[in-house]
Amino acid sequence: MHQINKWEQAVRLKQNPLTSRNFPETEVFSEDVLQEFLNRSSFVYVKPIGGREGKGVIRISKNSNGIYSINGYTNTGSKMDKECFNMEEVLTFLYSNHIQKSLPNYIIQQGISSFTADGQALGVRVHIQYVKDQWVLGGMLGKLGNQEDGIVNRNRGARALPIRELLLLHLHMNQQEARVVEEKIELLCLEAGRVFHAEHDWLKECGIDIGIDPSGEVWIFEVNMRPSIKFFYHLEDKSVVNQIKKNRLNRK
């Protein structure tokens, strides 16, 4: 089955002038890289190169007292919460529970704060489609998570809401600011589609997870090459999911 793993995604997105500015710093996992990232960022994400549905994704943070917190999910989807008092404990925990030390099967990604004013993790899911020789927007929705780990995934309890509602009510933007953000998200995601399609012409649809930092800047967190549209059915307004289905018919 066709797929583009997270490391290849990172390499391709970093090579493109437009997407590179809005994609978090990402490297293949190693002990040195983990330490280096945590010296520069308050938290990072460690992700399996080929994972889906939020499985295997963990957040590692370090507070002002030097205590590390590990939150997230095992590769089977079980919740993970652990406090460690030094990096040696962190690595011991990861190697015993999560990461195969001998294989480069995980990436480390710079943590980007994407939260509402009251501390709820937020995100945007964007569905793009390749129709009649061009990438088009199928639809987008807002996501609110219920987990402190910042992982905003339908399979991890996130809820869907209209994108405009997310921007206006939860990020307190005005209508003009919201329109600008939506337009930027659309342009960024369509460019990501073109980046991958240039080398993978089998690719017809992408589900792209977007974060929005406190300054209102948007970030590509992840691109799913086998996207489900189930989350769009959670919206009361069915026009978005209907547009996605219409685009699929127009492709034939």
Tab-separated table of N, CA and C in Angstrom, residues 4 8-20 22-23 126-130 134-136 184-200 203-210 219-225:
chain	number	residue	atom	x	y	z
A	4	ILE	N	3.913	7.623	2.363
A	4	ILE	CA	5.129	8.423	2.445
A	4	ILE	C	5.391	8.641	3.918
A	8	GLU	N	10.394	11.146	5.266
A	8	GLU	CA	10.383	11.608	3.883
A	8	GLU	C	9.524	12.862	3.749
A	9	GLN	N	8.404	12.899	4.462
A	9	GLN	CA	7.585	14.113	4.452
A	9	GLN	C	8.406	15.324	4.893
A	10	ALA	N	9.133	15.151	6.000
A	10	ALA	CA	9.925	16.259	6.530
A	10	ALA	C	10.971	16.731	5.527
A	11	VAL	N	11.661	15.786	4.899
A	11	VAL	CA	12.704	16.129	3.927
A	11	VAL	C	12.106	16.914	2.769
A	12	ARG	N	10.988	16.422	2.221
A	12	ARG	CA	10.374	17.077	1.068
A	12	ARG	C	9.835	18.464	1.422
A	13	LEU	N	9.176	18.577	2.558
A	13	LEU	CA	8.593	19.864	2.935
A	13	LEU	C	9.662	20.896	3.247
A	14	LYS	N	10.791	20.446	3.779
A	14	LYS	CA	11.888	21.365	4.089
A	14	LYS	C	12.624	21.825	2.832
A	15	GLN	N	12.474	21.103	1.739
A	15	GLN	CA	13.135	21.484	0.489
A	15	GLN	C	12.357	22.531	-0.295
A	16	ASN	N	11.098	22.722	0.066
A	16	ASN	CA	10.245	23.663	-0.659
A	16	ASN	C	10.266	25.027	0.041
A	17	PRO	N	10.508	26.110	-0.677
A	17	PRO	CA	10.625	27.430	-0.038
A	17	PRO	C	9.382	27.863	0.734
A	18	LEU	N	8.194	27.498	0.227
A	18	LEU	CA	6.966	27.918	0.906
A	18	LEU	C	6.690	27.071	2.133
A	19	THR	N	6.693	25.747	1.972
A	19	THR	CA	6.329	24.891	3.094
A	19	THR	C	7.410	24.842	4.165
A	20	SER	N	8.664	25.066	3.794
A	20	SER	CA	9.755	24.969	4.773
A	20	SER	C	9.615	25.983	5.898
A	22	ASN	N	6.945	26.885	7.311
A	22	ASN	CA	5.815	26.562	8.182
A	22	ASN	C	5.776	25.088	8.549
A	23	PHE	N	6.958	24.496	8.638
A	23	PHE	CA	7.075	23.109	9.079
A	23	PHE	C	8.085	23.057	10.212
A	126	VAL	N	-7.254	19.547	7.359
A	126	VAL	CA	-7.497	20.012	6.005
A	126	VAL	C	-7.484	18.811	5.065
A	127	HIS	N	-8.498	18.724	4.208
A	127	HIS	CA	-8.570	17.626	3.240
A	127	HIS	C	-8.406	18.220	1.848
A	128	ILE	N	-7.333	17.843	1.154
A	128	ILE	CA	-7.105	18.314	-0.205
A	128	ILE	C	-7.188	17.138	-1.177
A	129	GLN	N	-7.549	17.445	-2.427
A	129	GLN	CA	-7.795	16.399	-3.417
A	129	GLN	C	-7.225	16.790	-4.772
A	130	TYR	N	-6.754	15.782	-5.498
A	130	TYR	CA	-6.227	15.996	-6.843
A	130	TYR	C	-7.338	15.702	-7.841
A	134	GLN	N	-5.167	19.160	-10.930
A	134	GLN	CA	-4.780	20.191	-9.967
A	134	GLN	C	-5.271	19.827	-8.570
A	135	TRP	N	-4.581	20.367	-7.571
A	135	TRP	CA	-4.982	20.160	-6.183
A	135	TRP	C	-6.038	21.189	-5.810
A	136	VAL	N	-7.096	20.723	-5.167
A	136	VAL	CA	-8.172	21.609	-4.725
A	136	VAL	C	-8.474	21.323	-3.253
A	184	LYS	N	-4.343	31.332	4.214
A	184	LYS	CA	-2.953	30.876	4.331
A	184	LYS	C	-2.890	29.363	4.490
A	185	ILE	N	-3.791	28.808	5.301
A	185	ILE	CA	-3.842	27.359	5.476
A	185	ILE	C	-4.095	26.673	4.139
A	186	GLU	N	-5.050	27.185	3.382
A	186	GLU	CA	-5.374	26.582	2.089
A	186	GLU	C	-4.186	26.623	1.136
A	187	LEU	N	-3.544	27.773	1.004
A	187	LEU	CA	-2.390	27.905	0.107
A	187	LEU	C	-1.258	26.971	0.514
A	188	LEU	N	-1.009	26.889	1.825
A	188	LEU	CA	0.070	26.047	2.340
A	188	LEU	C	-0.206	24.574	2.054
A	189	CYS	N	-1.443	24.150	2.284
A	189	CYS	CA	-1.787	22.739	2.091
A	189	CYS	C	-1.790	22.351	0.623
A	190	LEU	N	-2.281	23.222	-0.249
A	190	LEU	CA	-2.258	22.918	-1.672
A	190	LEU	C	-0.814	22.819	-2.177
A	191	GLU	N	0.062	23.650	-1.654
A	191	GLU	CA	1.474	23.558	-2.037
A	191	GLU	C	2.083	22.245	-1.543
A	192	ALA	N	1.713	21.815	-0.337
A	192	ALA	CA	2.204	20.526	0.172
A	192	ALA	C	1.756	19.393	-0.745
A	193	GLY	N	0.525	19.451	-1.213
A	193	GLY	CA	0.049	18.438	-2.151
A	193	GLY	C	0.897	18.400	-3.411
A	194	ARG	N	1.231	19.566	-3.934
A	194	ARG	CA	2.056	19.625	-5.147
A	194	ARG	C	3.465	19.086	-4.882
A	195	VAL	N	3.998	19.356	-3.702
A	195	VAL	CA	5.328	18.863	-3.343
A	195	VAL	C	5.377	17.336	-3.435
A	196	PHE	N	4.404	16.668	-2.848
A	196	PHE	CA	4.416	15.207	-2.813
A	196	PHE	C	4.002	14.597	-4.149
A	197	HIS	N	3.064	15.219	-4.839
A	197	HIS	CA	2.589	14.669	-6.100
A	197	HIS	C	3.664	14.710	-7.178
A	198	ALA	N	4.609	15.631	-7.055
A	198	ALA	CA	5.680	15.743	-8.045
A	198	ALA	C	6.483	14.453	-8.160
A	199	GLU	N	6.589	13.705	-7.059
A	199	GLU	CA	7.348	12.452	-7.074
A	199	GLU	C	6.473	11.224	-6.850
A	200	HIS	N	5.220	11.435	-6.498
A	200	HIS	CA	4.319	10.317	-6.191
A	200	HIS	C	2.990	10.576	-6.888
A	203	LEU	N	-0.679	9.733	-5.705
A	203	LEU	CA	-1.314	10.449	-4.598
A	203	LEU	C	-2.508	11.262	-5.103
A	204	LYS	N	-3.681	11.030	-4.517
A	204	LYS	CA	-4.901	11.710	-4.960
A	204	LYS	C	-5.570	12.521	-3.850
A	205	GLU	N	-5.305	12.188	-2.599
A	205	GLU	CA	-5.915	12.919	-1.490
A	205	GLU	C	-4.926	12.977	-0.329
A	206	CYS	N	-4.986	14.051	0.429
A	206	CYS	CA	-4.161	14.192	1.629
A	206	CYS	C	-5.014	14.771	2.751
A	207	GLY	N	-4.799	14.271	3.953
A	207	GLY	CA	-5.363	14.879	5.149
A	207	GLY	C	-4.217	15.533	5.898
A	208	ILE	N	-4.264	16.834	6.052
A	208	ILE	CA	-3.138	17.574	6.609
A	208	ILE	C	-3.525	18.165	7.957
A	209	ASP	N	-2.703	17.890	8.975
A	209	ASP	CA	-2.938	18.414	10.319
A	209	ASP	C	-2.136	19.691	10.505
A	210	ILE	N	-2.832	20.744	10.882
A	210	ILE	CA	-2.265	22.082	11.008
A	210	ILE	C	-2.368	22.549	12.455
A	219	TRP	N	1.211	26.091	11.059
A	219	TRP	CA	2.279	25.098	10.931
A	219	TRP	C	1.716	23.777	10.428
A	220	ILE	N	2.422	23.161	9.501
A	220	ILE	CA	2.081	21.796	9.091
A	220	ILE	C	2.674	20.833	10.117
A	221	PHE	N	1.820	20.063	10.762
A	221	PHE	CA	2.299	19.079	11.724
A	221	PHE	C	2.513	17.716	11.070
A	222	GLU	N	1.604	17.360	10.169
A	222	GLU	CA	1.665	16.008	9.617
A	222	GLU	C	0.792	15.924	8.379
A	223	VAL	N	1.169	15.035	7.460
A	223	VAL	CA	0.388	14.813	6.248
A	223	VAL	C	0.039	13.326	6.164
A	224	ASN	N	-1.247	13.033	6.085
A	224	ASN	CA	-1.715	11.647	5.982
A	224	ASN	C	-2.071	11.371	4.528
A	225	MET	N	-1.433	10.370	3.950
A	225	MET	CA	-1.657	10.038	2.540
A	225	MET	C	-2.839	9.086	2.329
